[in-house]
Structures are given as C-alpha cells and as structure tokens.
Short mmCIF file of C-alpha atoms in Angstrom, two decimals:
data_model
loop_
_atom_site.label_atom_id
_atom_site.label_comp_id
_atom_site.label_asym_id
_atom_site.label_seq_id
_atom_site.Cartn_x
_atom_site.Cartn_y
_atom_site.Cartn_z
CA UNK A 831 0.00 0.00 0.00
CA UNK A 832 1.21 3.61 -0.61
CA UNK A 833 2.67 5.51 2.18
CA UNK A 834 0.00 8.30 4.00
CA UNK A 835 2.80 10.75 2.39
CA UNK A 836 3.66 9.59 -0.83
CA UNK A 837 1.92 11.74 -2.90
CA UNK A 838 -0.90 9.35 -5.08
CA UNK A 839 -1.80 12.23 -8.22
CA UNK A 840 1.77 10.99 -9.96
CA UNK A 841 3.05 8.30 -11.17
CA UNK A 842 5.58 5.91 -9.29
CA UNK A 843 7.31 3.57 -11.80
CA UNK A 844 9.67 1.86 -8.51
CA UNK A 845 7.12 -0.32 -7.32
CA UNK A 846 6.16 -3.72 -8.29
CA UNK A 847 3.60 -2.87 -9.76
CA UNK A 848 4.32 0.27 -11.01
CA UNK A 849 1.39 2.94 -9.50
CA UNK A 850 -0.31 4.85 -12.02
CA UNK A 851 -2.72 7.52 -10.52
CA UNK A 852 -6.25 7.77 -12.66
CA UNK A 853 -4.85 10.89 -14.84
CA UNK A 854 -2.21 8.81 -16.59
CA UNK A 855 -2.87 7.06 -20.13
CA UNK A 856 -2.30 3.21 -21.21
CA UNK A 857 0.08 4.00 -24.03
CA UNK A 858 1.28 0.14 -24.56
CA UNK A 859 -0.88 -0.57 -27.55
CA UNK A 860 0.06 2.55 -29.05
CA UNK A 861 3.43 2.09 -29.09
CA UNK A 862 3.48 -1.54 -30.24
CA UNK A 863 1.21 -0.62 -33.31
CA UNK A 864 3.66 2.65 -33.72
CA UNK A 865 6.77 0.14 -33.37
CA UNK A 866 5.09 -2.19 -35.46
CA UNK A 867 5.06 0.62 -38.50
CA UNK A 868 8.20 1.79 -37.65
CA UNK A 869 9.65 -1.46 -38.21
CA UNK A 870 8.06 -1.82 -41.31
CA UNK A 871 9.45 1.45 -42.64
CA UNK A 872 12.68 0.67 -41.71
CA UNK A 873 12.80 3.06 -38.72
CA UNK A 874 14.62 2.59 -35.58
CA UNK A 875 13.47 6.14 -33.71
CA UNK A 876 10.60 8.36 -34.66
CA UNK A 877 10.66 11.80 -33.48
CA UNK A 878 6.90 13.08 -33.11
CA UNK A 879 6.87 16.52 -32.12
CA UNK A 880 3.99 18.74 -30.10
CA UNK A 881 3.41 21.73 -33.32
CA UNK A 882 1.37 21.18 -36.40
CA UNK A 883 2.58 21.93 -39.94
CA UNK A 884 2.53 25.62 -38.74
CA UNK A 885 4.53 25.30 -36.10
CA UNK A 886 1.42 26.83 -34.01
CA UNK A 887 1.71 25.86 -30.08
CA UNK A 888 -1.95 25.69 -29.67
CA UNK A 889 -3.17 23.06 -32.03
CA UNK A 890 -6.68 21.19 -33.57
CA UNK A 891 -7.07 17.72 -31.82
CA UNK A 892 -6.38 16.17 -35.21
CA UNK A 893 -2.85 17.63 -34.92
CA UNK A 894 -2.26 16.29 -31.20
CA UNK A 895 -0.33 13.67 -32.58
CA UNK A 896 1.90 13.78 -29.30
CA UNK A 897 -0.51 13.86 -26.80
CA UNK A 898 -2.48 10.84 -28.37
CA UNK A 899 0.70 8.80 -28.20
CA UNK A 900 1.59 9.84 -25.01
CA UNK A 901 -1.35 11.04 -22.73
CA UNK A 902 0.29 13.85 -22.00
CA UNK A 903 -1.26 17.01 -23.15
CA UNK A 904 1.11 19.80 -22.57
CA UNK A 905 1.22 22.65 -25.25
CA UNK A 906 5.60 22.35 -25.29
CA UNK A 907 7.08 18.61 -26.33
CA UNK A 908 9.03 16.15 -28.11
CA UNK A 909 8.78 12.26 -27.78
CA UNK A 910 11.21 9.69 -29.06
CA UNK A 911 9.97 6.25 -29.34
CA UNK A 912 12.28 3.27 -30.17
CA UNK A 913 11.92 -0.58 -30.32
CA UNK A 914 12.56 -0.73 -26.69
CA UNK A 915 12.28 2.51 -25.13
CA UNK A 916 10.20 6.10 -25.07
CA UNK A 917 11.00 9.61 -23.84
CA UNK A 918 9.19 12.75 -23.43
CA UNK A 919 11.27 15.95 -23.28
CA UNK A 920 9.53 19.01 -21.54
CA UNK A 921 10.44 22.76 -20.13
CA UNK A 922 9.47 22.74 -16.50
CA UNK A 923 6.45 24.39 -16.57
CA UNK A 924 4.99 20.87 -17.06
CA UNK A 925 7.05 18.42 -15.07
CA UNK A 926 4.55 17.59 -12.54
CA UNK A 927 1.53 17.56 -15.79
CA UNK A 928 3.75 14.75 -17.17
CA UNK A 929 4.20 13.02 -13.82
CA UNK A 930 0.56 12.60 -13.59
CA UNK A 931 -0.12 12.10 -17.38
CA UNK A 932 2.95 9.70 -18.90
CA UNK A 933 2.50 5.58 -17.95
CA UNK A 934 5.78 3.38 -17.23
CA UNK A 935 6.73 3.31 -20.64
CA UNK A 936 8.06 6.94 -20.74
CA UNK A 937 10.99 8.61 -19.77
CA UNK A 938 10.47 11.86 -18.74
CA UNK A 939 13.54 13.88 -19.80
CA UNK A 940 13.99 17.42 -17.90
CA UNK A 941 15.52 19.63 -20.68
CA UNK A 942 14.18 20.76 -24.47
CA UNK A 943 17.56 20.84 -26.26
CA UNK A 944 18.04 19.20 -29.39
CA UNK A 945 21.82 18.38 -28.25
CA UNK A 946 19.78 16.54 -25.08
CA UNK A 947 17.78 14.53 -27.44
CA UNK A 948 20.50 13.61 -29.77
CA UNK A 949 22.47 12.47 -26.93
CA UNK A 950 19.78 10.11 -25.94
CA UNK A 951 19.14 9.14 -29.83
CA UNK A 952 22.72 8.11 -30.29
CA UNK A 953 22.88 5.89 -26.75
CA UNK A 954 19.43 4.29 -28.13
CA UNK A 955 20.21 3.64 -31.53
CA UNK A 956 23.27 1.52 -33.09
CA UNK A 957 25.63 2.68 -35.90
CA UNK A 958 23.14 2.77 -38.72
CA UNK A 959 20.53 3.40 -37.38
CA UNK A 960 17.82 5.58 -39.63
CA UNK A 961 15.74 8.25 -37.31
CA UNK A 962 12.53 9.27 -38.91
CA UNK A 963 10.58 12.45 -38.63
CA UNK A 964 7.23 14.05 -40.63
CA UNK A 965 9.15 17.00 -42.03
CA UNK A 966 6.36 19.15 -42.31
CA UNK A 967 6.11 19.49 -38.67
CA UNK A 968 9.55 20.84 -38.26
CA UNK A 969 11.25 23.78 -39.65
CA UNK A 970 14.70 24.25 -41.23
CA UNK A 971 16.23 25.27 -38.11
CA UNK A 972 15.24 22.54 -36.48
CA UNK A 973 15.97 19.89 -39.21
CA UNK A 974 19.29 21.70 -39.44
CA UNK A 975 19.99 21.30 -35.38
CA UNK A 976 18.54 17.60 -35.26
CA UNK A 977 21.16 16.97 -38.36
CA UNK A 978 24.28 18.66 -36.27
CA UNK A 979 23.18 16.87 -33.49
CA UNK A 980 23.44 13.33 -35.29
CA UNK A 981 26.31 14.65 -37.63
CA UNK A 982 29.55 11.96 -38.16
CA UNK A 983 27.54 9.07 -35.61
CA UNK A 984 26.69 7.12 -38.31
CA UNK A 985 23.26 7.30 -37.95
CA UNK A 986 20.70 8.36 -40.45
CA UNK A 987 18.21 11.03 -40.27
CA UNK A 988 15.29 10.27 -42.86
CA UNK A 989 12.35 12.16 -43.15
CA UNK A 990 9.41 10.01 -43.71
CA UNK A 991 5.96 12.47 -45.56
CA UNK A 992 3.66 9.21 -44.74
CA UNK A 993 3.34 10.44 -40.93
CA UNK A 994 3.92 7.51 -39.15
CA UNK A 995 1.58 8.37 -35.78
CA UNK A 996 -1.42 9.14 -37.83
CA UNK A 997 -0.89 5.76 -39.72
CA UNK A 998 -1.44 4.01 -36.25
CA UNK A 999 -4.06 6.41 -34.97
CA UNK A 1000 -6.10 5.49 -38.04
CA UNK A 1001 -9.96 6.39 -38.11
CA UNK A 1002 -9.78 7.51 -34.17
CA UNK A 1003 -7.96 10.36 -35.24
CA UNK A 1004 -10.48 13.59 -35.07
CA UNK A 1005 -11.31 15.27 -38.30
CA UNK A 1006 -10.78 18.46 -39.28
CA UNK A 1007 -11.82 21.45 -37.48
CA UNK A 1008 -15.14 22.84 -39.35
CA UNK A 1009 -16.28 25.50 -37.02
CA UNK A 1010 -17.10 28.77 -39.04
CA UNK A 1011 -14.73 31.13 -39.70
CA UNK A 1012 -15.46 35.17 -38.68
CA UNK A 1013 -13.82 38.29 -38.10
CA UNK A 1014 -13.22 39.87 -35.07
CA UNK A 1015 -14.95 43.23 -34.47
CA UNK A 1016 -11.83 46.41 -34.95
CA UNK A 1017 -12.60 46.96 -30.91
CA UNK A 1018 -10.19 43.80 -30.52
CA UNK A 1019 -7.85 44.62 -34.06
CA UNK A 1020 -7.46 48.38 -33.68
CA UNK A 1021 -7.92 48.35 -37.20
CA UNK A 1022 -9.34 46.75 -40.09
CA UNK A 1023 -8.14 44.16 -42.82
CA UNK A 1024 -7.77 46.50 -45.17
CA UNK A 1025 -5.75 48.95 -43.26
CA UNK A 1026 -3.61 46.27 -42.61
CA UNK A 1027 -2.73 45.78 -46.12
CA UNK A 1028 -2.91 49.22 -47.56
CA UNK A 1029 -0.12 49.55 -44.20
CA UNK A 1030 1.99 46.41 -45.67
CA UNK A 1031 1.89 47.67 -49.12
CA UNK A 1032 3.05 51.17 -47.63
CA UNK A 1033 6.38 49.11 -46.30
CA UNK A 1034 6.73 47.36 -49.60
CA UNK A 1035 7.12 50.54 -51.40
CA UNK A 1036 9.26 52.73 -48.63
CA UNK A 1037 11.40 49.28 -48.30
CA UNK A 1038 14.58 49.66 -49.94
CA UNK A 1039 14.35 46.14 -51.86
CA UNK A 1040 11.05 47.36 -53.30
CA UNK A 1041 9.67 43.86 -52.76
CA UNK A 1042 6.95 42.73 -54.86
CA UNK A 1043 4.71 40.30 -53.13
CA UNK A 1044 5.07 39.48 -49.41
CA UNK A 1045 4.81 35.71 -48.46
CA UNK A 1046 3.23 35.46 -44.81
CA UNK A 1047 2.86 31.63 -43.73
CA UNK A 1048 2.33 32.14 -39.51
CA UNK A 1049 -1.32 31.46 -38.68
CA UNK A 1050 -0.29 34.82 -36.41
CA UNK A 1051 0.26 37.00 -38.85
CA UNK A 1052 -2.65 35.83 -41.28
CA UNK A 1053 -5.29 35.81 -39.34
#
C-alpha cells in the first residue's frame, strides 16, 4: 500500500507494480502498433513533435499527434519512441503535468535541447541506425539542429511524408476542425483588414528592396 505521504496524483514507476494515478494514459498498444510501422518502414526512432505543420503551439485535436501517443497534453514537447524505449522531453512548466499524465513506458527527460535529445538518440540507436521524422512538422532550423546533433555518428536522419503516428491512430484520429470562420470586431484589431494591407503595401514601397509580393505563412500574422 502507498505511504499516507507519498503523494498518489503521480506516477511511481519503482514499485512492483508500477502505481499509475487515474490521470495517466495506457500508451502500450500505441506504441506496439507505432513500433510495429516503424519497423516496417525501416525506422529505428521516430521523433513526433507537439506543433502542427505551422509550427502553431496551440493546435486542432487532429494535430495532437503527441498527446495521443503519449497522454500527455502539454502545449511544449518532443517524444522519441524506439523498439525498446520512449522519452518525453519538456520545459518545467509541465514536469509535474507529465508526472501525472505519462504511464511506465516513458521517460520523462527534464531539458528541451536538441543536443539533449541527440544524446539520448545516439545511446538508443546503433551505428546505422535511420531516425525518422514528418518534415512538415519541423522547420529548417530545427531539421538543421537535429542533423548537427546526429552529424559523423553514423546514424541516419530520414524524413518520412507518410506520418507515421497518424498511420497508427487510423480512423480515431479527429477530423478536421469545421467551425465557421469570422472576423473579429476592430474593438479587438485596432484596425481593419484593409488597413492592414494598404499599411503592408506602404512598407513594400518605402522598403529599400522594393519587394513585390510578401509571403506570410504564420497562422499569427494571417489571421
């Protein structure tokens, strides 16, 4: 029985059994189906991070690809999963979130470095070894820092477009969001759309490239 002061909202993976308080998720059929596709892609670590394809924080529940396979439903993350092991790196705003949310088959890794989670990649995974991401939910940068992190190991970094997670998900996965779209009255803008542009255009012409077209691509900035 649990001590009157051990505190029974985490998760306490040192016992036999391990203690799992009601907040945390069965992830073990997840991960075998996930390991199962990984294997059959030739994968031997899949990096699923917490963003969607815009790299937007707060996401749809069709793009909480994460906290499906995890439980864990912070809006900062990255999991790792191998054949034999899983990890969940988080800043420390969610430590004790995790604690209550991850089962026994996660690690919970304290840090959100890229050099943390190569480390742990290249102790996981032999000399080549492929590691598999969805590159459209990761941007240059990051691809760039994952690729320094792994550079001369002799492991492989592969991106994989078929997203592995949603393969496993399958038709639980939510659909898309449908909810209408509207504008927001100018009390909460300050200004209107077309203010906006007409100010935008104003920059193109007074900036001294004299660009053409502007390209914006954050949700942020188009909405």
């Amino acid at each position: 029985p649990q001590a009157a002061s051990a505190r029974t909202d985490v998760r306490d993976c040192s016992t036999d059994p391990p203690y799992l308080p009601p907040t945390a998720t069965n992830t073990t059929a997840r991960l075998a189906a996930l390991r199962d596709t990984m294997r059959a892609h030739g994968v031997h670590a899949y990096i699923v991070p917490s963003t969607d394809a815009h790299m937007s924080e707060y996401i749809a529940e069709r793009d909480a690809r994460l906290g499906w396979l995890t439980g864990f439903t912070g809006s900062a993350g990255t999991g790792v999963v191998t054949q034999d092991k899983a990890a969940l790196w988080t800043d420390s705003r969610y430590w004790t979130q995790a604690e209550r949310q991850l089962d026994c088959n996660w690690e919970l890794q304290r840090t959100t470095w890229i050099e943390s989670i190569g480390l742990w990649i290249l102790e996981a995974v032999p000399v080549g070894g492929n590691i598999s991401l969805d590159p459209f939910l990761f941007s240059i940068d990051t691809w760039k820092s994952y690729s320094q992190a792994l550079h001369g190991s002799g492991r492989n970094l592969v991106p994989i477009e078929t997203n592995l997670v949603d393969q496993v998900w399958g038709d639980e996965r939510p659909s898309s969001p449908s909810s209408t779209i509207y504008s927001l009255p100018e009390a909460f803008t300050g200004s209107s759309w077309q203010e906006k542009v007409a100010g935008i255009r104003q920059q193109m012409e007074q900036h001294v490239r004299r660009p053409t077209a502007v390209l914006l691509s954050g949700l942020e900035e188009t909405a």
